[in-house]
PDB file of C-alpha atoms and ligand atoms in Angstrom:
ATOM      1  CA  MET A   1      83.421 102.595 141.142  1.00 58.00           C
ATOM      2  CA  SER A   2      83.556 106.396 141.266  1.00 53.00           C
ATOM      3  CA  GLU A   3      80.487 108.553 141.850  1.00 50.00           C
ATOM      4  CA  ASN A   4      80.595 109.607 138.226  1.00 50.00           C
ATOM      5  CA  ASN A   5      79.960 106.021 137.209  1.00 54.00           C
ATOM      6  CA  GLN A   6      76.617 106.009 138.990  1.00 58.00           C
ATOM      7  CA  GLN A   7      74.102 106.849 136.305  1.00 58.00           C
ATOM      8  CA  CYS A   8      71.194 109.207 136.915  1.00 66.00           C
ATOM      9  CA  GLU A   9      67.539 108.867 135.946  1.00 76.00           C
ATOM     10  CA  CYS A  10      68.025 111.174 132.986  1.00 88.00           C
ATOM     11  CA  GLY A  11      68.096 110.843 129.226  1.00 96.00           C
ATOM     12  CA  MET A  12      70.234 108.547 127.175  1.00 98.00           C
ATOM     13  CA  LEU A  13      73.036 109.162 124.699  1.00 98.00           C
ATOM     14  CA  TYR A  14      73.376 106.748 121.789  1.00 98.00           C
ATOM     15  CA  LEU A  15      76.321 106.762 119.410  1.00 98.00           C
ATOM     16  CA  SER A  16      75.088 105.329 116.142  1.00 98.00           C
ATOM     17  CA  ALA A  17      76.977 104.011 113.132  1.00 98.00           C
ATOM     18  CA  THR A  18      75.810 105.307 109.755  1.00 98.00           C
ATOM     19  CA  PRO A  19      76.645 103.882 106.308  1.00 98.00           C
ATOM     20  CA  ILE A  20      80.129 104.372 104.808  1.00 98.00           C
ATOM     21  CA  GLY A  21      78.678 104.321 101.283  1.00 97.00           C
ATOM     22  CA  ASN A  22      75.725 102.029 100.871  1.00 97.00           C
ATOM     23  CA  LEU A  23      72.616 103.541 102.477  1.00 97.00           C
ATOM     24  CA  GLU A  24      71.234 100.064 103.217  1.00 97.00           C
ATOM     25  CA  ASP A  25      73.940  99.471 105.819  1.00 98.00           C
ATOM     26  CA  MET A  26      71.781 100.541 108.752  1.00 98.00           C
ATOM     27  CA  THR A  27      70.462  98.189 111.398  1.00 98.00           C
ATOM     28  CA  TYR A  28      66.712  97.968 112.131  1.00 98.00           C
ATOM     29  CA  ARG A  29      67.500  99.048 115.673  1.00 98.00           C
ATOM     30  CA  SER A  30      69.451 102.172 114.625  1.00 98.00           C
ATOM     31  CA  VAL A  31      66.629 103.230 112.326  1.00 98.00           C
ATOM     32  CA  ARG A  32      64.044 102.719 115.063  1.00 98.00           C
ATOM     33  CA  ILE A  33      66.041 104.568 117.727  1.00 98.00           C
ATOM     34  CA  LEU A  34      66.892 107.440 115.371  1.00 98.00           C
ATOM     35  CA  ALA A  35      63.165 107.774 114.646  1.00 98.00           C
ATOM     36  CA  GLU A  36      62.164 107.607 118.325  1.00 98.00           C
ATOM     37  CA  ALA A  37      64.906 109.888 119.709  1.00 98.00           C
ATOM     38  CA  ASP A  38      64.250 113.492 120.733  1.00 98.00           C
ATOM     39  CA  LEU A  39      67.290 114.881 118.956  1.00 98.00           C
ATOM     40  CA  ILE A  40      70.067 113.819 116.572  1.00 98.00           C
ATOM     41  CA  ALA A  41      73.490 115.434 117.077  1.00 98.00           C
ATOM     42  CA  ALA A  42      75.007 115.218 113.589  1.00 98.00           C
ATOM     43  CA  GLU A  43      78.458 116.143 112.285  1.00 98.00           C
ATOM     44  CA  ASP A  44      76.802 117.724 109.243  1.00 98.00           C
ATOM     45  CA  THR A  45      73.021 118.043 109.463  1.00 98.00           C
ATOM     46  CA  ARG A  46      72.571 118.430 105.688  1.00 97.00           C
ATOM     47  CA  HIS A  47      74.516 115.240 105.015  1.00 97.00           C
ATOM     48  CA  THR A  48      72.613 113.308 107.703  1.00 98.00           C
ATOM     49  CA  ARG A  49      69.275 114.650 106.409  1.00 98.00           C
ATOM     50  CA  LYS A  50      69.757 112.535 103.232  1.00 97.00           C
ATOM     51  CA  LEU A  51      70.048 109.384 105.333  1.00 98.00           C
ATOM     52  CA  LEU A  52      67.084 110.380 107.503  1.00 98.00           C
ATOM     53  CA  SER A  53      64.940 111.099 104.427  1.00 98.00           C
ATOM     54  CA  HIS A  54      65.861 107.698 102.979  1.00 98.00           C
ATOM     55  CA  TYR A  55      64.424 106.071 106.123  1.00 98.00           C
ATOM     56  CA  ASP A  56      61.553 108.562 106.478  1.00 98.00           C
ATOM     57  CA  ILE A  57      62.888 109.752 109.850  1.00 98.00           C
ATOM     58  CA  HIS A  58      61.732 113.186 111.003  1.00 98.00           C
ATOM     59  CA  THR A  59      63.643 113.623 114.278  1.00 98.00           C
ATOM     60  CA  PRO A  60      65.110 117.138 114.629  1.00 98.00           C
ATOM     61  CA  ALA A  61      68.873 117.368 114.075  1.00 98.00           C
ATOM     62  CA  THR A  62      71.447 119.770 115.446  1.00 98.00           C
ATOM     63  CA  SER A  63      75.080 120.138 114.459  1.00 98.00           C
ATOM     64  CA  TYR A  64      77.833 118.724 116.621  1.00 98.00           C
ATOM     65  CA  HIS A  65      81.343 118.724 115.169  1.00 97.00           C
ATOM     66  CA  GLU A  66      85.038 119.311 115.894  1.00 95.00           C
ATOM     67  CA  HIS A  67      84.675 123.095 115.726  1.00 96.00           C
ATOM     68  CA  ASN A  68      81.666 123.541 118.029  1.00 97.00           C
ATOM     69  CA  LYS A  69      82.111 120.594 120.391  1.00 96.00           C
ATOM     70  CA  LEU A  70      83.415 122.685 123.309  1.00 96.00           C
ATOM     71  CA  VAL A  71      80.278 124.842 123.324  1.00 97.00           C
ATOM     72  CA  LYS A  72      77.795 122.332 121.960  1.00 98.00           C
ATOM     73  CA  GLY A  73      78.919 119.377 124.075  1.00 98.00           C
ATOM     74  CA  PRO A  74      77.846 120.889 127.447  1.00 98.00           C
ATOM     75  CA  GLU A  75      74.564 122.099 125.872  1.00 98.00           C
ATOM     76  CA  LEU A  76      73.779 118.564 124.703  1.00 98.00           C
ATOM     77  CA  VAL A  77      74.703 117.167 128.122  1.00 98.00           C
ATOM     78  CA  GLN A  78      72.244 119.601 129.724  1.00 98.00           C
ATOM     79  CA  LYS A  79      69.506 118.330 127.398  1.00 98.00           C
ATOM     80  CA  LEU A  80      70.402 114.756 128.366  1.00 98.00           C
ATOM     81  CA  LEU A  81      70.200 115.728 132.054  1.00 97.00           C
ATOM     82  CA  ASP A  82      66.766 117.209 131.301  1.00 97.00           C
ATOM     83  CA  GLY A  83      65.680 113.746 130.140  1.00 97.00           C
ATOM     84  CA  LEU A  84      66.116 113.862 126.346  1.00 98.00           C
ATOM     85  CA  THR A  85      67.267 110.872 124.289  1.00 98.00           C
ATOM     86  CA  ILE A  86      69.967 111.991 121.868  1.00 98.00           C
ATOM     87  CA  VAL A  87      71.657 110.051 119.071  1.00 98.00           C
ATOM     88  CA  CYS A  88      75.093 111.242 117.967  1.00 98.00           C
ATOM     89  CA  VAL A  89      76.070 110.421 114.367  1.00 98.00           C
ATOM     90  CA  SER A  90      78.962 111.410 112.139  1.00 98.00           C
ATOM     91  CA  ASP A  91      78.970 111.689 108.342  1.00 98.00           C
ATOM     92  CA  ALA A  92      79.929 108.032 107.936  1.00 98.00           C
ATOM     93  CA  GLY A  93      80.734 105.000 110.016  1.00 98.00           C
ATOM     94  CA  LEU A  94      81.207 105.088 113.758  1.00 98.00           C
ATOM     95  CA  PRO A  95      81.189 108.433 115.568  1.00 98.00           C
ATOM     96  CA  GLY A  96      84.394 108.843 117.576  1.00 98.00           C
ATOM     97  CA  ILE A  97      86.510 106.956 115.044  1.00 98.00           C
ATOM     98  CA  SER A  98      88.447 109.678 113.179  1.00 98.00           C
ATOM     99  CA  ASP A  99      85.204 111.608 113.639  1.00 97.00           C
ATOM    100  CA  PRO A 100      83.483 113.649 116.371  1.00 97.00           C
ATOM    101  CA  GLY A 101      81.660 111.770 119.126  1.00 98.00           C
ATOM    102  CA  ALA A 102      84.273 110.649 121.658  1.00 98.00           C
ATOM    103  CA  HIS A 103      84.298 113.999 123.490  1.00 98.00           C
ATOM    104  CA  LEU A 104      80.512 114.011 123.842  1.00 98.00           C
ATOM    105  CA  ALA A 105      80.613 110.460 125.203  1.00 98.00           C
ATOM    106  CA  MET A 106      83.213 111.575 127.782  1.00 98.00           C
ATOM    107  CA  LEU A 107      81.142 114.576 128.872  1.00 98.00           C
ATOM    108  CA  ALA A 108      78.000 112.459 129.167  1.00 98.00           C
ATOM    109  CA  ILE A 109      79.787 109.775 131.195  1.00 98.00           C
ATOM    110  CA  GLU A 110      81.180 112.448 133.548  1.00 98.00           C
ATOM    111  CA  ALA A 111      77.625 113.746 134.043  1.00 97.00           C
ATOM    112  CA  GLY A 112      76.402 110.241 134.924  1.00 97.00           C
ATOM    113  CA  ILE A 113      74.376 109.784 131.736  1.00 97.00           C
ATOM    114  CA  LYS A 114      74.000 106.344 130.194  1.00 97.00           C
ATOM    115  CA  VAL A 115      75.901 106.000 126.902  1.00 98.00           C
ATOM    116  CA  SER A 116      75.103 103.151 124.524  1.00 98.00           C
ATOM    117  CA  PRO A 117      76.316 102.117 121.042  1.00 98.00           C
ATOM    118  CA  LEU A 118      74.217 101.431 117.962  1.00 98.00           C
ATOM    119  CA  PRO A 119      76.818  99.320 116.102  1.00 98.00           C
ATOM    120  CA  GLY A 120      77.250  99.131 112.342  1.00 98.00           C
ATOM    121  CA  ALA A 121      79.464 100.198 109.462  1.00 98.00           C
ATOM    122  CA  ASN A 122      83.102 101.129 110.015  1.00 98.00           C
ATOM    123  CA  ALA A 123      85.659 101.518 107.233  1.00 98.00           C
ATOM    124  CA  ALA A 124      88.708 100.218 109.147  1.00 98.00           C
ATOM    125  CA  LEU A 125      87.215  96.933 110.313  1.00 98.00           C
ATOM    126  CA  SER A 126      85.336  96.345 107.049  1.00 98.00           C
ATOM    127  CA  ALA A 127      88.643  96.635 105.181  1.00 98.00           C
ATOM    128  CA  LEU A 128      90.536  94.528 107.723  1.00 98.00           C
ATOM    129  CA  ILE A 129      88.176  91.547 107.627  1.00 98.00           C
ATOM    130  CA  CYS A 130      88.413  91.349 103.826  1.00 98.00           C
ATOM    131  CA  SER A 131      92.135  92.121 103.637  1.00 98.00           C
ATOM    132  CA  GLY A 132      93.372  88.558 103.911  1.00 98.00           C
ATOM    133  CA  LEU A 133      95.957  89.813 106.432  1.00 98.00           C
ATOM    134  CA  ASP A 134      96.212  88.792 110.078  1.00 98.00           C
ATOM    135  CA  THR A 135      93.149  89.952 112.013  1.00 98.00           C
ATOM    136  CA  THR A 136      94.093  88.559 115.419  1.00 98.00           C
ATOM    137  CA  ALA A 137      96.045  91.607 116.565  1.00 98.00           C
ATOM    138  CA  PHE A 138      95.921  94.986 114.864  1.00 98.00           C
ATOM    139  CA  THR A 139      96.396  98.673 115.611  1.00 98.00           C
ATOM    140  CA  PHE A 140      94.278 101.424 114.146  1.00 98.00           C
ATOM    141  CA  TYR A 141      96.103 104.721 113.494  1.00 98.00           C
ATOM    142  CA  GLY A 142      93.500 106.577 111.428  1.00 98.00           C
ATOM    143  CA  PHE A 143      95.001 109.438 109.409  1.00 98.00           C
ATOM    144  CA  LEU A 144      98.766 109.969 109.705  1.00 98.00           C
ATOM    145  CA  PRO A 145      99.695 113.144 111.629  1.00 97.00           C
ATOM    146  CA  LYS A 146      99.790 116.319 109.502  1.00 95.00           C
ATOM    147  CA  SER A 147     103.182 117.442 110.802  1.00 96.00           C
ATOM    148  CA  SER A 148     106.005 115.710 108.962  1.00 92.00           C
ATOM    149  CA  LYS A 149     108.039 115.408 112.179  1.00 94.00           C
ATOM    150  CA  LYS A 150     105.199 113.595 113.968  1.00 97.00           C
ATOM    151  CA  ARG A 151     104.573 111.401 110.896  1.00 96.00           C
ATOM    152  CA  THR A 152     108.209 110.349 110.816  1.00 95.00           C
ATOM    153  CA  GLU A 153     108.278 109.695 114.576  1.00 96.00           C
ATOM    154  CA  LEU A 154     105.149 107.559 114.361  1.00 97.00           C
ATOM    155  CA  LEU A 155     106.299 105.513 111.361  1.00 97.00           C
ATOM    156  CA  GLN A 156     109.739 104.927 112.909  1.00 95.00           C
ATOM    157  CA  ARG A 157     108.128 103.871 116.180  1.00 96.00           C
ATOM    158  CA  ILE A 158     105.730 101.354 114.596  1.00 97.00           C
ATOM    159  CA  ALA A 159     107.947 100.032 111.780  1.00 97.00           C
ATOM    160  CA  ALA A 160     108.865  96.918 113.798  1.00 96.00           C
ATOM    161  CA  SER A 161     105.389  96.341 115.251  1.00 97.00           C
ATOM    162  CA  PRO A 162     104.300  92.724 114.665  1.00 97.00           C
ATOM    163  CA  GLU A 163     100.604  93.701 114.532  1.00 98.00           C
ATOM    164  CA  THR A 164      98.593  94.540 111.431  1.00 98.00           C
ATOM    165  CA  LEU A 165      98.437  98.333 110.979  1.00 98.00           C
ATOM    166  CA  ILE A 166      95.391 100.254 109.774  1.00 98.00           C
ATOM    167  CA  PHE A 167      95.433 103.768 108.298  1.00 98.00           C
ATOM    168  CA  TYR A 168      92.861 106.045 106.702  1.00 98.00           C
ATOM    169  CA  GLU A 169      93.834 108.088 103.658  1.00 98.00           C
ATOM    170  CA  ALA A 170      92.332 110.535 101.179  1.00 97.00           C
ATOM    171  CA  PRO A 171      93.018 109.966  97.455  1.00 98.00           C
ATOM    172  CA  HIS A 172      95.185 113.088  96.981  1.00 97.00           C
ATOM    173  CA  HIS A 173      97.539 111.982  99.773  1.00 97.00           C
ATOM    174  CA  LEU A 174      97.695 108.320  98.789  1.00 98.00           C
ATOM    175  CA  MET A 175     100.917 108.412  96.750  1.00 98.00           C
ATOM    176  CA  GLY A 176     102.759 110.424  99.399  1.00 97.00           C
ATOM    177  CA  THR A 177     101.642 108.022 102.103  1.00 98.00           C
ATOM    178  CA  LEU A 178     102.642 104.956 100.071  1.00 98.00           C
ATOM    179  CA  GLU A 179     106.054 106.551  99.586  1.00 97.00           C
ATOM    180  CA  LEU A 180     106.415 106.917 103.369  1.00 97.00           C
ATOM    181  CA  LEU A 181     105.199 103.364 104.022  1.00 97.00           C
ATOM    182  CA  SER A 182     107.748 102.110 101.533  1.00 97.00           C
ATOM    183  CA  LYS A 183     110.510 104.151 103.146  1.00 96.00           C
ATOM    184  CA  TYR A 184     109.826 103.093 106.738  1.00 96.00           C
ATOM    185  CA  PHE A 185     108.371  99.592 106.303  1.00 97.00           C
ATOM    186  CA  GLY A 186     110.211  98.529 103.125  1.00 96.00           C
ATOM    187  CA  GLN A 187     108.894  97.876  99.599  1.00 96.00           C
ATOM    188  CA  GLU A 188     108.377  94.168 100.254  1.00 97.00           C
ATOM    189  CA  ARG A 189     105.910  94.427 103.151  1.00 98.00           C
ATOM    190  CA  ALA A 190     102.445  93.063 102.289  1.00 98.00           C
ATOM    191  CA  MET A 191      99.566  95.518 102.284  1.00 98.00           C
ATOM    192  CA  VAL A 192      96.037  96.066 101.022  1.00 98.00           C
ATOM    193  CA  ALA A 193      94.578  99.328  99.754  1.00 98.00           C
ATOM    194  CA  ALA A 194      90.804  99.092 100.148  1.00 98.00           C
ATOM    195  CA  ARG A 195      88.823 101.816  98.427  1.00 98.00           C
ATOM    196  CA  GLU A 196      85.211 102.842  98.026  1.00 98.00           C
ATOM    197  CA  LEU A 197      84.003 100.144 100.418  1.00 98.00           C
ATOM    198  CA  THR A 198      80.333  99.193 100.018  1.00 98.00           C
ATOM    199  CA  LYS A 199      80.105 101.476  96.956  1.00 98.00           C
ATOM    200  CA  LYS A 200      79.825 100.722  93.242  1.00 97.00           C
ATOM    201  CA  PHE A 201      83.577 100.867  92.617  1.00 96.00           C
ATOM    202  CA  GLU A 202      84.669  98.987  95.717  1.00 98.00           C
ATOM    203  CA  GLU A 203      88.175  97.609  95.195  1.00 98.00           C
ATOM    204  CA  PHE A 204      90.758  95.695  97.213  1.00 98.00           C
ATOM    205  CA  CYS A 205      94.313  96.079  95.867  1.00 98.00           C
ATOM    206  CA  ARG A 206      96.483  93.428  97.455  1.00 98.00           C
ATOM    207  CA  GLY A 207     100.247  93.124  97.080  1.00 98.00           C
ATOM    208  CA  THR A 208     103.490  94.464  98.460  1.00 98.00           C
ATOM    209  CA  ILE A 209     103.852  98.164  99.241  1.00 98.00           C
ATOM    210  CA  GLY A 210     106.009  98.458  96.091  1.00 98.00           C
ATOM    211  CA  GLU A 211     103.377  96.759  93.923  1.00 98.00           C
ATOM    212  CA  ILE A 212     100.566  98.934  95.274  1.00 98.00           C
ATOM    213  CA  GLN A 213     102.681 102.028  94.550  1.00 98.00           C
ATOM    214  CA  GLU A 214     103.221 100.841  90.992  1.00 98.00           C
ATOM    215  CA  TYR A 215      99.514 100.093  90.534  1.00 98.00           C
ATOM    216  CA  PHE A 216      98.452 103.586  91.597  1.00 98.00           C
ATOM    217  CA  GLN A 217     101.151 105.188  89.462  1.00 96.00           C
ATOM    218  CA  SER A 218      99.207 103.973  86.440  1.00 96.00           C
ATOM    219  CA  ASN A 219      95.689 104.050  87.963  1.00 97.00           C
ATOM    220  CA  GLU A 220      94.770 107.429  89.389  1.00 97.00           C
ATOM    221  CA  PRO A 221      93.738 107.034  93.067  1.00 97.00           C
ATOM    222  CA  ARG A 222      90.031 107.812  93.407  1.00 97.00           C
ATOM    223  CA  GLY A 223      87.674 107.650  96.374  1.00 97.00           C
ATOM    224  CA  GLU A 224      88.314 106.995 100.022  1.00 96.00           C
ATOM    225  CA  PHE A 225      90.998 104.579 101.176  1.00 98.00           C
ATOM    226  CA  VAL A 226      91.775 102.301 104.061  1.00 98.00           C
ATOM    227  CA  LEU A 227      95.348 100.999 104.071  1.00 98.00           C
ATOM    228  CA  ILE A 228      95.976  97.719 105.836  1.00 98.00           C
ATOM    229  CA  VAL A 229      99.661  96.933 106.296  1.00 98.00           C
ATOM    230  CA  ALA A 230     100.982  93.563 107.489  1.00 98.00           C
ATOM    231  CA  GLY A 231     102.891  93.630 110.762  1.00 98.00           C
ATOM    232  CA  CYS A 232     106.656  93.332 110.715  1.00 97.00           C
ATOM    233  CA  ASP A 233     108.019  89.798 110.374  1.00 89.00           C
ATOM    234  CA  PRO A 234     109.867  88.991 113.659  1.00 80.00           C
ATOM    235  CA  GLN A 235     113.051  88.047 111.719  1.00 77.00           C
ATOM    236  CA  GLN A 236     112.918  91.380 109.910  1.00 72.00           C
ATOM    237  CA  ALA A 237     112.362  93.104 113.266  1.00 67.00           C
ATOM    238  CA  ASP A 238     115.516  91.403 114.616  1.00 66.00           C
ATOM    239  CA  SER A 239     117.555  92.583 111.652  1.00 70.00           C
ATOM    240  CA  ASN A 240     116.102  96.114 112.037  1.00 65.00           C
ATOM    241  CA  LEU A 241     117.090  96.023 115.700  1.00 63.00           C
ATOM    242  CA  ALA A 242     120.571  94.829 114.793  1.00 66.00           C
ATOM    243  CA  GLU A 243     120.853  97.742 112.343  1.00 73.00           C
ATOM    244  CA  LYS A 244     119.839 100.182 115.074  1.00 70.00           C
ATOM    245  CA  GLN A 245     122.693  98.870 117.202  1.00 74.00           C
ATOM    246  CA  LEU A 246     125.305  99.715 114.555  1.00 80.00           C
ATOM    247  CA  SER A 247     127.845 102.422 115.382  1.00 83.00           C
ATOM    248  CA  PRO A 248     127.495 105.654 113.341  1.00 86.00           C
ATOM    249  CA  MET A 249     130.573 104.586 111.307  1.00 86.00           C
ATOM    250  CA  GLU A 250     129.070 101.153 110.588  1.00 82.00           C
ATOM    251  CA  ALA A 251     125.706 102.645 109.664  1.00 85.00           C
ATOM    252  CA  VAL A 252     127.289 105.114 107.211  1.00 88.00           C
ATOM    253  CA  ALA A 253     129.383 102.282 105.725  1.00 85.00           C
ATOM    254  CA  LYS A 254     126.221 100.184 105.303  1.00 84.00           C
ATOM    255  CA  PHE A 255     124.462 102.944 103.330  1.00 81.00           C
ATOM    256  CA  GLU A 256     127.599 103.688 101.281  1.00 86.00           C
ATOM    257  CA  ALA A 257     127.765  99.979 100.418  1.00 79.00           C
ATOM    258  CA  GLU A 258     124.183 100.324  99.088  1.00 81.00           C
ATOM    259  CA  GLY A 259     125.518 102.967  96.670  1.00 84.00           C
ATOM    260  CA  MET A 260     124.732 106.213  98.512  1.00 85.00           C
ATOM    261  CA  PRO A 261     127.179 109.112  98.445  1.00 85.00           C
ATOM    262  CA  ARG A 262     128.669 109.964 101.863  1.00 88.00           C
ATOM    263  CA  LYS A 263     126.355 112.930 102.545  1.00 86.00           C
ATOM    264  CA  GLU A 264     123.192 110.921 101.905  1.00 85.00           C
ATOM    265  CA  ALA A 265     124.604 107.939 103.807  1.00 84.00           C
ATOM    266  CA  MET A 266     125.168 110.190 106.842  1.00 87.00           C
ATOM    267  CA  ARG A 267     121.603 111.503 106.596  1.00 83.00           C
ATOM    268  CA  GLU A 268     120.155 107.971 106.436  1.00 81.00           C
ATOM    269  CA  ALA A 269     122.447 106.790 109.261  1.00 82.00           C
ATOM    270  CA  ALA A 270     121.205 109.650 111.446  1.00 82.00           C
ATOM    271  CA  LYS A 271     117.590 108.618 110.748  1.00 77.00           C
ATOM    272  CA  LEU A 272     118.292 104.948 111.381  1.00 75.00           C
ATOM    273  CA  LEU A 273     120.048 105.593 114.683  1.00 77.00           C
ATOM    274  CA  GLY A 274     117.717 108.384 115.811  1.00 74.00           C
ATOM    275  CA  MET A 275     120.670 110.813 116.058  1.00 83.00           C
ATOM    276  CA  SER A 276     121.186 114.307 114.675  1.00 81.00           C
ATOM    277  CA  ARG A 277     123.274 114.548 111.484  1.00 82.00           C
ATOM    278  CA  ARG A 278     125.713 116.702 113.412  1.00 83.00           C
ATOM    279  CA  ASP A 279     126.260 113.949 115.996  1.00 81.00           C
ATOM    280  CA  VAL A 280     126.800 111.344 113.254  1.00 82.00           C
ATOM    281  CA  TYR A 281     129.307 113.668 111.586  1.00 84.00           C
ATOM    282  CA  GLN A 282     131.143 114.239 114.896  1.00 82.00           C
ATOM    283  CA  ALA A 283     131.230 110.501 115.650  1.00 82.00           C
ATOM    284  CA  ILE A 284     132.706 109.773 112.217  1.00 79.00           C
ATOM    285  CA  LEU A 285     135.317 112.516 112.555  1.00 80.00           C
ATOM    286  CA  GLN A 286     136.301 111.093 115.929  1.00 81.00           C
ATOM    287  CA  ALA A 287     136.488 107.518 114.622  1.00 79.00           C
ATOM    288  CA  GLU A 288     138.532 108.616 111.599  1.00 78.00           C
ATOM    289  CA  THR A 289     140.929 110.591 113.824  1.00 78.00           C
ATOM    290  CA  VAL A 290     141.417 107.563 116.102  1.00 72.00           C
ATOM    291  CA  ASN A 291     141.946 105.239 113.120  1.00 71.00           C
ATOM    292  CA  SER A 292     144.417 107.546 111.306  1.00 68.00           C
TER     293      SER A 292
HETATM  294  N1  SAM B 301      83.996 107.274 111.241  1.00 77.87           N
HETATM  295  C1  SAM B 301      84.426 106.615 110.050  1.00 77.87           C
HETATM  296  C2  SAM B 301      84.531 105.113 110.282  1.00 77.87           C
HETATM  297  O1  SAM B 301      84.020 104.624 111.299  1.00 77.87           O
HETATM  298  O2  SAM B 301      85.104 104.423 109.459  1.00 77.87           O
HETATM  299  C3  SAM B 301      85.700 107.219 109.510  1.00 77.87           C
HETATM  300  C4  SAM B 301      85.562 108.662 109.149  1.00 77.87           C
HETATM  301  S1  SAM B 301      87.035 109.379 108.539  1.00 77.87           S
HETATM  302  C5  SAM B 301      86.644 111.100 108.643  1.00 77.87           C
HETATM  303  C6  SAM B 301      86.906 109.178 106.818  1.00 77.87           C
HETATM  304  C7  SAM B 301      87.944 108.179 106.298  1.00 77.87           C
HETATM  305  O3  SAM B 301      87.473 106.858 106.506  1.00 77.87           O
HETATM  306  C8  SAM B 301      88.175 108.293 104.800  1.00 77.87           C
HETATM  307  O4  SAM B 301      89.122 109.293 104.471  1.00 77.87           O
HETATM  308  C9  SAM B 301      88.677 106.914 104.462  1.00 77.87           C
HETATM  309  O5  SAM B 301      90.027 106.780 104.829  1.00 77.87           O
HETATM  310  C10 SAM B 301      87.820 106.050 105.407  1.00 77.87           C
HETATM  311  N2  SAM B 301      86.581 105.667 104.721  1.00 77.87           N
HETATM  312  C11 SAM B 301      85.342 106.103 104.983  1.00 77.87           C
HETATM  313  N3  SAM B 301      84.462 105.519 104.139  1.00 77.87           N
HETATM  314  C12 SAM B 301      85.170 104.695 103.348  1.00 77.87           C
HETATM  315  C13 SAM B 301      84.839 103.824 102.279  1.00 77.87           C
HETATM  316  N4  SAM B 301      83.598 103.691 101.856  1.00 77.87           N
HETATM  317  N5  SAM B 301      85.840 103.129 101.695  1.00 77.87           N
HETATM  318  C14 SAM B 301      87.110 103.246 102.100  1.00 77.87           C
HETATM  319  N6  SAM B 301      87.475 104.068 103.099  1.00 77.87           N
HETATM  320  C15 SAM B 301      86.527 104.783 103.716  1.00 77.87           C
END
């Protein structure tokens, strides 16, 4: 146990869940501790004020978010060292899960302050438990990376993962994301699009990736989404692995046999094998020269 793990006689940092839609999704304990705390560090104080008013809580709130965390974090830690009890909340769900909070917890732990959770609502796990998909092993990815290169790398890397996959998505990116899921995981993979959880228009759309795409082509995506995707079937993973072991010539032939023109087949072969298009082209030239 390092020295930093020895906690001091100072204040206490709580990380509290807040509702992801329905204001009643607060625990008695969270409400009590929010009311008793000295300060609430909130992602957006105006947003949190609505929740506090609902529960008649009058604790002062200060903003703590992605853009001020480097300055605000150490200030909050100093207040904790001075003996204050602070509750960190985000706009919805668990702080630190695709939301600010984790950095403050790290700083507080480094300073020897006790950090404790006030559990409650979380969109990912709420969607997972009602998805009907395997809940024994799963991986949470949150939002896909913004850069298309990183998105592609991630989806290629996890396409054969046997565990259930969980993503967050905003409505205006849903169709693009479904397109990518279909491309890297295949149209037939089972998935669930859970939207507006705990709200009036809560909906679970269950089907294959292809079916969910079709559904949202005729039903405009609205609200916030959690996408739960079944893990890769081990047999499918074996056949994916076998495909990755094809030679560039074999991979191009496979895509041509699926009806793609040579140029597109070379592009897809490069993606499949994780090679540059130039290298695939060179390998084919070489093979053709040897065979001629
Ligand atoms: N900290 C939150 C949690 O613990 O779930 C997540 C915050 S993240 C900034 C917001 C994303 O969570 C949304 O874009 C959506 O993907 C998901 N989300 C939040 N509330 C939701 C809800 N009521 N229904 C479906 N998804 C939701």
